[in-house]
XYZ file of C-alpha atoms in Angstrom:
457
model
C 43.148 -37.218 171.350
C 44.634 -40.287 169.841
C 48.907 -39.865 169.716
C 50.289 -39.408 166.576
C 53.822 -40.399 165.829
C 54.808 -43.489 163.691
C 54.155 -46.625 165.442
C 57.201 -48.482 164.947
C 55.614 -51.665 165.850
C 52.744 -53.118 168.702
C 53.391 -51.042 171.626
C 56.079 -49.086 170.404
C 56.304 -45.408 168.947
C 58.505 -43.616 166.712
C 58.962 -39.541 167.601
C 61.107 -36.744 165.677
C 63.018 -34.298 168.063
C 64.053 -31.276 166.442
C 67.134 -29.465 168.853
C 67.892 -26.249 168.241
C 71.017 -24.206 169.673
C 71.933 -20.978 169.113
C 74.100 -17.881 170.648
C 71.826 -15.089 169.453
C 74.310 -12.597 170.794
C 71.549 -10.431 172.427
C 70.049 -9.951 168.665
C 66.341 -9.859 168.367
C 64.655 -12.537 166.094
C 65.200 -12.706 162.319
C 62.566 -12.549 159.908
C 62.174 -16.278 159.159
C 63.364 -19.407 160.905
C 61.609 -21.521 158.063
C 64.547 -23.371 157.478
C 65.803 -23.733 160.804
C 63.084 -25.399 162.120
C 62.714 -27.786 158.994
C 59.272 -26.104 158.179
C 59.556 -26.796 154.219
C 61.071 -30.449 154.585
C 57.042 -32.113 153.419
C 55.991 -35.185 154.956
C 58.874 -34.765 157.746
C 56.830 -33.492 160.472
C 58.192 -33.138 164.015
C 57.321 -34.115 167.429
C 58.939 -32.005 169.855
C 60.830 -28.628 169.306
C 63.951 -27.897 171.382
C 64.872 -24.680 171.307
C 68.035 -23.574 173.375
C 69.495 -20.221 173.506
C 72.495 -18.400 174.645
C 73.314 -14.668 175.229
C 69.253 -13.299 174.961
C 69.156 -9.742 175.750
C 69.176 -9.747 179.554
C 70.637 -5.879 180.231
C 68.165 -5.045 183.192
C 65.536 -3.116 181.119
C 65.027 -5.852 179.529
C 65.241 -8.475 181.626
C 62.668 -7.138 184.092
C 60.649 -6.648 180.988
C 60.908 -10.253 180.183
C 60.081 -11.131 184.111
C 56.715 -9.228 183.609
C 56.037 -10.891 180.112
C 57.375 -13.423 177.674
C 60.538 -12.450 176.146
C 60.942 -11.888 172.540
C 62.405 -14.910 171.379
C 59.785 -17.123 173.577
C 56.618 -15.041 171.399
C 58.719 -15.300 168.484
C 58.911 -19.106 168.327
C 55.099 -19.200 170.190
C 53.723 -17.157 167.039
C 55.569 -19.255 164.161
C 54.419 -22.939 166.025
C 51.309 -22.580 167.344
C 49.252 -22.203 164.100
C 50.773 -25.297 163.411
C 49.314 -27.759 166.282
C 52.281 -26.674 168.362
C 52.128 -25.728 172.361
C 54.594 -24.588 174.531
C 54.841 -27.438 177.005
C 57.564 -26.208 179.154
C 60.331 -22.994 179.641
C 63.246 -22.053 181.977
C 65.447 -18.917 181.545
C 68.267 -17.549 183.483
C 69.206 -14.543 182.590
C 70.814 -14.792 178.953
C 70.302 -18.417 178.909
C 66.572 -19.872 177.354
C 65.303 -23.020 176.979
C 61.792 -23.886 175.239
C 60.228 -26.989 174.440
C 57.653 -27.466 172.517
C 55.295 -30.263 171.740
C 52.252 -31.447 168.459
C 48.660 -31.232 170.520
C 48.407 -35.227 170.545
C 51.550 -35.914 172.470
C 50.340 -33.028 175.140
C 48.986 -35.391 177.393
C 51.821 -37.835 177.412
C 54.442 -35.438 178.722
C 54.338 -35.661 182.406
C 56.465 -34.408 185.350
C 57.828 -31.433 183.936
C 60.479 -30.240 186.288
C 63.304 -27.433 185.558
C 66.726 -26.631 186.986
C 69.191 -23.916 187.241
C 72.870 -23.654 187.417
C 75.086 -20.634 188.084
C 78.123 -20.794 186.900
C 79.626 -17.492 186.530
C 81.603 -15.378 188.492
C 82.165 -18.352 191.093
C 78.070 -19.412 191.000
C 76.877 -16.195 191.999
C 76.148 -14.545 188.428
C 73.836 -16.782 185.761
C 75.966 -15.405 182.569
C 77.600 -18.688 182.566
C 76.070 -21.611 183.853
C 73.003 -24.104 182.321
C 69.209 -24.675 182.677
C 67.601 -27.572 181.906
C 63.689 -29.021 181.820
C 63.502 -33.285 181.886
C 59.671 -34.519 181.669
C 58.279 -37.918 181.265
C 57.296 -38.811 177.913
C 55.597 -41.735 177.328
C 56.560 -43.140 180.891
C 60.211 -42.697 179.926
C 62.796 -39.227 181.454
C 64.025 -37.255 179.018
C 66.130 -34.318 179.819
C 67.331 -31.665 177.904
C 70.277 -29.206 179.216
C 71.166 -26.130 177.290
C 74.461 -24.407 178.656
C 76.737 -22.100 178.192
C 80.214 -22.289 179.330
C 83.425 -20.313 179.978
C 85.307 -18.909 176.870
C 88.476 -18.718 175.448
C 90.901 -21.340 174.003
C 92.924 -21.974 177.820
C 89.535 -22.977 179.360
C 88.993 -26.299 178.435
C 89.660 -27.464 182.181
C 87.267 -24.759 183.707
C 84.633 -25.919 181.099
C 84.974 -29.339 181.894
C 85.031 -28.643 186.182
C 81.735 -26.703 185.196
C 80.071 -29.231 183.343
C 80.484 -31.669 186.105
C 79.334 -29.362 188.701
C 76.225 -28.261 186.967
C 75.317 -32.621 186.968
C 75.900 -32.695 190.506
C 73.699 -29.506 191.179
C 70.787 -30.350 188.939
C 68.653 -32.570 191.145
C 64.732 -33.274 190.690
C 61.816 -33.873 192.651
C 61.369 -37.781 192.683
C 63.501 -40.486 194.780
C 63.693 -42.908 191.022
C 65.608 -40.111 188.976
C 66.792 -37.325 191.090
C 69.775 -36.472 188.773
C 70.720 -35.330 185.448
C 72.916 -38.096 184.711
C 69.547 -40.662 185.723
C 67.253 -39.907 183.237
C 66.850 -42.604 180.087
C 67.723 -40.188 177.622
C 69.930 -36.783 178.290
C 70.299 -34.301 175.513
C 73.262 -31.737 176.472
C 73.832 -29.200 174.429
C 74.383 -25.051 173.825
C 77.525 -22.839 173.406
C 79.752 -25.361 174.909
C 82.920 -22.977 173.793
C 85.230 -25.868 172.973
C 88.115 -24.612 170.929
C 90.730 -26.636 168.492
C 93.985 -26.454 169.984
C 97.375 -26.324 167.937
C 96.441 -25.946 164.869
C 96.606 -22.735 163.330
C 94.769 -19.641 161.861
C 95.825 -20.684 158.236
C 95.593 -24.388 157.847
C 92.142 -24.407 160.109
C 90.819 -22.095 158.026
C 91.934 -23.817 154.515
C 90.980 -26.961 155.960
C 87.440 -25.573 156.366
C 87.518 -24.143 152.569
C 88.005 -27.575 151.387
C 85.642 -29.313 153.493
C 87.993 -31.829 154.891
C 86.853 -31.169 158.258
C 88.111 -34.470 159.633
C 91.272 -32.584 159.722
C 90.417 -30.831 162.046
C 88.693 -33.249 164.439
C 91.913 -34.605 166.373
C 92.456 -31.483 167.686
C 88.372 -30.022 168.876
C 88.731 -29.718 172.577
C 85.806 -31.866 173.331
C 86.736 -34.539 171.338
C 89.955 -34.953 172.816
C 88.485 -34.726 176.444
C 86.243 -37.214 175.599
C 89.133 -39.307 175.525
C 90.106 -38.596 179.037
C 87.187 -37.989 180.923
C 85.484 -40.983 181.698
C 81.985 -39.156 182.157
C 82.024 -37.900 178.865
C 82.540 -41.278 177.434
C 78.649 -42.126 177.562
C 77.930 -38.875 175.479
C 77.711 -39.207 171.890
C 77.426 -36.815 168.707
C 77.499 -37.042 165.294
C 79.913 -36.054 162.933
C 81.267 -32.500 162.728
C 80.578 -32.256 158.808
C 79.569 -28.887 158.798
C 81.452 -25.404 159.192
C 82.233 -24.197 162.290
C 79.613 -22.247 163.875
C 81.980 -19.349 165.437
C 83.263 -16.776 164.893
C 81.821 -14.768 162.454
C 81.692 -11.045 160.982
C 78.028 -9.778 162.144
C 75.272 -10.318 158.777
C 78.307 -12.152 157.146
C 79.266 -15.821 156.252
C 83.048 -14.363 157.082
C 84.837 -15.715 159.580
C 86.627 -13.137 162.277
C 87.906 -10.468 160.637
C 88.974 -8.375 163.267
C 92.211 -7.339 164.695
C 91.894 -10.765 166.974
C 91.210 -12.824 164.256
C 90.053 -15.429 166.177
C 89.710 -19.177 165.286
C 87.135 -20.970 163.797
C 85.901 -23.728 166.240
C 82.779 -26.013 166.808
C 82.026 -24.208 169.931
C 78.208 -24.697 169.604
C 77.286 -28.486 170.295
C 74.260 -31.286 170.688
C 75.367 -34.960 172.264
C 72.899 -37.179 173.521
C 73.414 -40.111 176.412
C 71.198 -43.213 176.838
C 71.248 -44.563 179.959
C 72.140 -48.277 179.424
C 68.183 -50.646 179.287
C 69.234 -53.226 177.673
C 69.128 -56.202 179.609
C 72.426 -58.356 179.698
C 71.688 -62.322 177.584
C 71.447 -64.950 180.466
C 74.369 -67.564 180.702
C 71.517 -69.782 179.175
C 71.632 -67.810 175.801
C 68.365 -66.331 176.087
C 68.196 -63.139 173.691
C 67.091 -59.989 175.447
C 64.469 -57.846 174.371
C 64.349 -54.838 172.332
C 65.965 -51.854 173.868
C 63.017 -49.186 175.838
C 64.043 -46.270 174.430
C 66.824 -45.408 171.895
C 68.290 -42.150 170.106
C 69.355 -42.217 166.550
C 70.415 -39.014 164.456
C 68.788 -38.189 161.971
C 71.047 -34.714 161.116
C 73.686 -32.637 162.463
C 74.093 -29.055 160.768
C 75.466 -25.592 161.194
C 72.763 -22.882 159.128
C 74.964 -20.307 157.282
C 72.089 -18.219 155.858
C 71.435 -16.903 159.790
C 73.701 -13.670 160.289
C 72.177 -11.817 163.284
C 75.080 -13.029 165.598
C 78.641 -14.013 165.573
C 77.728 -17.851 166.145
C 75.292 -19.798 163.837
C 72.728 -21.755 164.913
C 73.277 -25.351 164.674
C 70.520 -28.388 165.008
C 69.925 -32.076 165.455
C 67.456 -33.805 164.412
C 66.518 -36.931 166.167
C 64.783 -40.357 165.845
C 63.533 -41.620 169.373
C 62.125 -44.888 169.447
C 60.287 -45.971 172.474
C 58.272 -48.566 174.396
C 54.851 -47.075 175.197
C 54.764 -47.208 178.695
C 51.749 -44.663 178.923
C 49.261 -44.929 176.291
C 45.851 -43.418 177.475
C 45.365 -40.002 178.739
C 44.913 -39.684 182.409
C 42.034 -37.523 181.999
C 39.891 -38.280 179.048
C 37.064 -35.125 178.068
C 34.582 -33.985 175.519
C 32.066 -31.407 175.213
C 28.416 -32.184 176.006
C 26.245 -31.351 173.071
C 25.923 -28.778 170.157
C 27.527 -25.769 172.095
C 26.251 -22.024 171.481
C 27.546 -18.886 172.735
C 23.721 -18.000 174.277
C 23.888 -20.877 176.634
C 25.334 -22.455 179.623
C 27.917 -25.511 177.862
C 28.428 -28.539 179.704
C 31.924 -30.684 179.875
C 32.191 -34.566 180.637
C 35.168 -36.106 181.465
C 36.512 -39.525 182.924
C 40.003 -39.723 184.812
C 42.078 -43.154 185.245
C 41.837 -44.658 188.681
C 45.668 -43.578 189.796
C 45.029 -40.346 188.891
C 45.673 -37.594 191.778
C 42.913 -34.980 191.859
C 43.561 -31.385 193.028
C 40.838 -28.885 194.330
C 43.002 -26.611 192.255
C 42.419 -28.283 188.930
C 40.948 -26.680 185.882
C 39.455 -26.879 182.508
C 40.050 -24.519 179.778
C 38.566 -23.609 176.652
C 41.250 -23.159 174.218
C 41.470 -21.919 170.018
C 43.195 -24.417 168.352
C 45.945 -22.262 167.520
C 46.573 -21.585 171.383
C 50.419 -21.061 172.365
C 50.350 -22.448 175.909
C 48.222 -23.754 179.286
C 47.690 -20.131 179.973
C 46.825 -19.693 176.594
C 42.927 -20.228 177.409
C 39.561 -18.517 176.333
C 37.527 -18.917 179.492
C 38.366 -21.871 181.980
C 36.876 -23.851 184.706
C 37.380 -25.065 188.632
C 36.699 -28.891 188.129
C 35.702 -28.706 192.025
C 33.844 -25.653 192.016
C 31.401 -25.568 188.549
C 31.042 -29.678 188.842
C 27.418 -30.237 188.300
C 27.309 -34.200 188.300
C 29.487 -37.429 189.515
C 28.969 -40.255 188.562
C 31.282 -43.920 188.592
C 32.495 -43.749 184.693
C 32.340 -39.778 184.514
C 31.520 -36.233 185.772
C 30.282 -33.485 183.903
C 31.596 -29.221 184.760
C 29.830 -26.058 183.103
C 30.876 -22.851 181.653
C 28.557 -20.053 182.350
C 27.659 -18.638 178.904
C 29.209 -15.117 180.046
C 32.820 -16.587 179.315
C 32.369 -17.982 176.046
C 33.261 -16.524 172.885
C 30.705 -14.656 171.085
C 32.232 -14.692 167.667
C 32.538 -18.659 167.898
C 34.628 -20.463 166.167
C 36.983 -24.076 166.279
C 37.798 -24.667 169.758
C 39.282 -27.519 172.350
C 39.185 -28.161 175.636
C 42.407 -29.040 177.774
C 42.304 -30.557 181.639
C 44.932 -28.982 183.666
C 46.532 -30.771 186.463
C 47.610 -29.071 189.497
C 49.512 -31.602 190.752
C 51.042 -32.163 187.941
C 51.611 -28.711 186.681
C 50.169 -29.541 182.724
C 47.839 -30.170 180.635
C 46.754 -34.544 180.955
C 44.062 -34.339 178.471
C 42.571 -32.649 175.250
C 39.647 -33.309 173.580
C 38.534 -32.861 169.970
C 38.494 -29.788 167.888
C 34.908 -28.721 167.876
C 32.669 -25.888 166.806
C 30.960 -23.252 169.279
C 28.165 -21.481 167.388
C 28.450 -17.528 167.013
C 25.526 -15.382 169.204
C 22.835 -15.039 166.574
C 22.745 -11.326 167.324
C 26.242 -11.367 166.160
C 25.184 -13.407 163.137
C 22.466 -11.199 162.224
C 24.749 -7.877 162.432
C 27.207 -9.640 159.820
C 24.764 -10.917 157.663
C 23.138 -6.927 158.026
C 26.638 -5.770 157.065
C 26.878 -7.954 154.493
C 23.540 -7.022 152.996
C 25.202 -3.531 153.080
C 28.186 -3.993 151.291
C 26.162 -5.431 148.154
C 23.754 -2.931 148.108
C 26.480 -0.601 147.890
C 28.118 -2.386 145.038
C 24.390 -2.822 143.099
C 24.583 0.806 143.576
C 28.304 1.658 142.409
């Protein structure tokens, strides 16, 4: 499949990142997340979908539930995406704490390495309440990482926040000698209910100040931003402006902040920064100009969503413009099916790999509807080893015993699954599988019955 994404110029690619963060407060989904996820913003489309949550329902019931079979929020997401060309390419939970990412069909084969991480944080490391997981891939030849956490409350916690932050970038470390940290990776996304508070100010004047919309007010005081002034590995972070209402803390199905005996301030608690690790080559004494950056992150929005009242945080989302250097362009594996396929007989798959690519005995081929949610997501599949029936120098060709296909037919695609690499390297084409004709036959006999019957009414 050719990628799709603007081209920004020769060799370089334009992508739309959609991050999502949200304290659901162990809430089940709402009816509609249509706004949320920009769904009704035309000729906008997005790339990737970041979806980070805090506080999922993990009381043990449940969570053992969700150990056995996706959790509610994961289907929930899986059901509204994938009818739109949208597969789950990667997710981590720990305990209350998701993170989903999500990817359009074309740039499936382009995200590479997937890798996640955990990070305990809680009751001194030993309880995941607290704490952050994270997923980093390679897209495009460039690491990306995304971290969704979720760190100690209350106002006099700022220090214990910041100590945990730190800690969870010296825990996270990855497979691979070039980027085995967090900090490593060309682009870092950190983000979740970061629980920074603003300090001094109080109850009255925040509030009013938030009535008015002169949230710059405000901003001297927001916990983050004043470490940020301190902490010299914060200092590489950035974010955009805080022009939107605090997302915490509000009345349950309200836009009312805390009404409660506490009455706790309204703060910016839920938060999306972005770091790009510095690619730009320094000018040479001789004046030479250096070239275009290899990646780079620009914002596109920053926004708290008031009409979402299932928990006492709202969700909040960035939307991002990532610009980057193609430094993978072609598919590792590249596959098509052989022929007009029919359910009544034996269908035939030919596919070519690129010479560095690292073959597994364990790798497979699936059949997949084109509204399919994930890898597992598949029809029928096939061993690559096992059902090969030819080799050849530019290609080899597998079959699929006409037991596992469809007998209903329909608009299909076929995805090559690396082992090694733990996801899917190449997708073909939609194409069509034609139904069994006995099949046929009994619907056009059933249709033949239905207007006799209304000759006859």
């Amino acid at each position: 499949m050719e990628p799709e994404g603007g081209a920004a110029a020769a060799g370089r690619k334009r992508l739309r990142l959609h991050l999502v963060t949200w304290n659901v407060g162990t809430a089940s989904p709402p009816p509609d997340v249509t706004s949320l996820l920009q769904l009704n913003l035309q000729g906008l489309a997005v790339d990737l979908y970041i979806v980070g949550l805090q506080e999922v329902n993990s009381k043990i019931v449940n969570f053992l539930s969700d150990l056995a079979f996706d959790d509610p929020w994961s289907i929930f997401f899986e059901r509204i995406l994938s009818p739109l060309s949208y597969i789950k390419v990667s997710s981590i939970r720990m305990q209350g704490l998701l993170l989903l990412i999500f990817a359009k069909h074309a740039h499936v084969p382009f995200i590479q390495n997937i890798q996640s991480q955990f990070t305990r944080t809680g009751i001194y490391g030993y309880w995941g309440n607290k704490g952050a997981v994270s997923t980093r891939m390679s897209l495009y030849g460039h690491m990306v990482c995304f971290v969704n956490c979720h760190l100690p409350a209350h106002m006099e916690n700022a220090e214990q926040r910041l100590d945990n932050f730190e800690h969870i970038l010296e825990m996270q470390q990855f497979e691979g000698e070039k980027v085995p940290g967090v900090l490593d990776h060309d682009v870092l996304f950190w983000f979740g209910d970061l629980n920074f508070r603003i300090e001094d100010y109080g109850l009255h004047f925040i509030r009013e100040s938030i009535n008015n919309n002169r949230f710059s007010l405000l901003w001297e005081k927001d916990q983050l931003n004043m470490a940020k002034k301190k902490e010299a590995f914060l200092q590489e972070f950035r974010e955009g402006p805080l022009q939107f209402k605090p997302s915490y803390k509000f009345d349950l199905y309200s836009n009312e902040y805390d009404t409660s005996g506490k009455k706790r301030k309204p703060a910016w608690t839920d938060r999306i920064l972005w770091r790009v690790k510095s690619l730009l080559p320094y000018a040479s004494e001789a004046g030479e100009v250096p070239e275009k950056q290899a990646i780079s992150v620009s914002l596109q929005s920053y926004a708290s969503h008031m009409s979402y009242c299932i928990s006492d945080h709202k969700p909040v989302t960035g939307t991002f413009g990532l610009e980057l250097k193609l430094l993978v362009s072609i598919p590792l594996v590249t596959l098509h099916p052989v022929g007009d396929w029919s359910t009544e007989q034996d269908a035939f798959i030919s596919y070519s790999t690129l010479s560095e690519f690292q073959h597994s005995a364990w790798d497979w081929i699936g059949l997949y509807k084109v509204t399919f949610r994930h890898a597992n997501d598949y029809v029928v599949y096939a061993w690559v080893q096992d059902n090969e029936i030819s080799s050849g120098e530019d290609a080899k060709q597998v079959y699929i015993s006409t037991e596992g296909l469809p007998t209903e037919g329909g608009q299909f695609l076929l995805g090559y699954y690396s082992h090694t690499m733990q996801s899917i390297v190449g997708l073909s084409q939609h194409f069509q599988i034609q139904p069994s004709r006995t099949l046929a036959e009994k619907d056009l006999a059933c249709d033949g019955e239905a207007l006799q019957c209304g000759a006859a009414e």
